[in-house]
Amino acid sequence: MYISNLTVFSYQRESDLIKGAEIGTIKVGVVSFPSPPVLGVYKLSVDIFFALLSLNLYAMIYSSLFSKLVAAACVFHVSTAHPGQTVQELQGEIVERDIFFEDTNTPRDLSHCADILRKRGTEDRNRERIAAAVARARADLGLPQKKAPIKARATSPVSISHLSGLDVTPTTPNVEEIIYSNSSCILSLEGETGPFYVSGEHIRSDLRETQAGVPLVIDGQFLDTTTCEPIQDLYWDIWSCNSTGVYGGIPASPINGNAKDASNINKTFLRGLQPTDVNGVAQFTSLFPGHYAGRTTHMHIVAHIGGTVLSNGTYSGGKVSHIGQVFFDQSLITKVEALSPYNTNKQRLTTNAADRVVAAEIAGGSDPFFNYVLLGDTVSDGIFAWITFGMNQRATYTASAAARLTANGGVPIAGGGRPPIA
């Protein structure tokens, strides 16, 4: 089959992409594809476009609408990544996103909150909170306390280092610059749930169970972008794969560990929920995740609001106001991957720079990477990671679960694990 044309689409509204608004020429590598004269081939063209990107070919897009086109490309890259999604489902998802984007009262970052937070004393409290949390994490792991200078940061989330030399004393100068400078993951565009989400998981802070790996203590603060107020009683749902790239709690699968392991659906490791406190903060003790083919190292999050805590220690009902993923510096991943049992994983490792979801989440200007500090002298001693999330509590999304945890174990959900749609 010979393909000579590739359509490129403008980004006046994301839903215009469904209609096939054609704008020009795209050059992939050294091969130029002129825009075809006939519309109606957008789905094939977009699939081809991202197939080429997946092969790590560099695309140069020549258009006065460059930035808008890239933003549209990121949306399609996420949306077309799931087999079986229909055009109607995709259109519903994009229309839902359009409605959110066109809400002009929704700030796109936390920059407008800086002075407000400073006047409220939020920075001082966060300085003390992070310092105390790091000290507590070191004590819990039996590690000595240590002090180190704060390192300066650059501005690009993928290429810069998020390593902090955070001093654990409450009087650390300028630590607020680390907490607020480029450390906010703005939850404006919902991401994909992925195929490994399990509903009904336990409300708990320690997710490790019997798994092996590098200890990871996580601190997240959720702020409302419209009021700059912390979001209390939000339930932060988090999950990740283990050190060798396997998710617990889902049916056995060739793409998830041992396909013959029927017991995997009943496993609950590295999954759980925690409520945010009056400062909008929740913490977990987990393990640094491993990797699997096609994705960089990451953790999944869902933000639940307005649900009910059941007597069995699980959460039900309410609404989902965000679905997304958070990431780690490539240099940190490299150090962890050199350790056992991570180094026994023979699956291909995808870098942050090559990961499609990283590209989608940073397209709007957010920084979905954890800041972190080493708890000991080496990575193997443990990591403390933190991030500030800004989100719109009015947003509502659908988190499609692949399985549900019940009193009798895990139960698969037919058709679950698909991308969120309207």
JSON list of C-alpha atoms in Angstrom, two decimals, residues 49-58:
[
{"chain": "A", "resi": 49, "resn": "PHE", "atom": "CA", "xyz": [0.89, 10.54, 11.82]},
{"chain": "A", "resi": 50, "resn": "PHE", "atom": "CA", "xyz": [1.18, 9.01, 15.26]},
{"chain": "A", "resi": 51, "resn": "ALA", "atom": "CA", "xyz": [2.42, 5.70, 13.96]},
{"chain": "A", "resi": 52, "resn": "LEU", "atom": "CA", "xyz": [5.34, 7.66, 12.53]},
{"chain": "A", "resi": 53, "resn": "LEU", "atom": "CA", "xyz": [5.85, 9.50, 15.81]},
{"chain": "A", "resi": 54, "resn": "SER", "atom": "CA", "xyz": [5.81, 6.16, 17.66]},
{"chain": "A", "resi": 55, "resn": "LEU", "atom": "CA", "xyz": [8.74, 5.06, 15.49]},
{"chain": "A", "resi": 56, "resn": "ASN", "atom": "CA", "xyz": [10.63, 8.03, 16.93]},
{"chain": "A", "resi": 57, "resn": "LEU", "atom": "CA", "xyz": [10.80, 9.90, 13.60]},
{"chain": "A", "resi": 58, "resn": "TYR", "atom": "CA", "xyz": [11.12, 13.63, 14.07]}
]
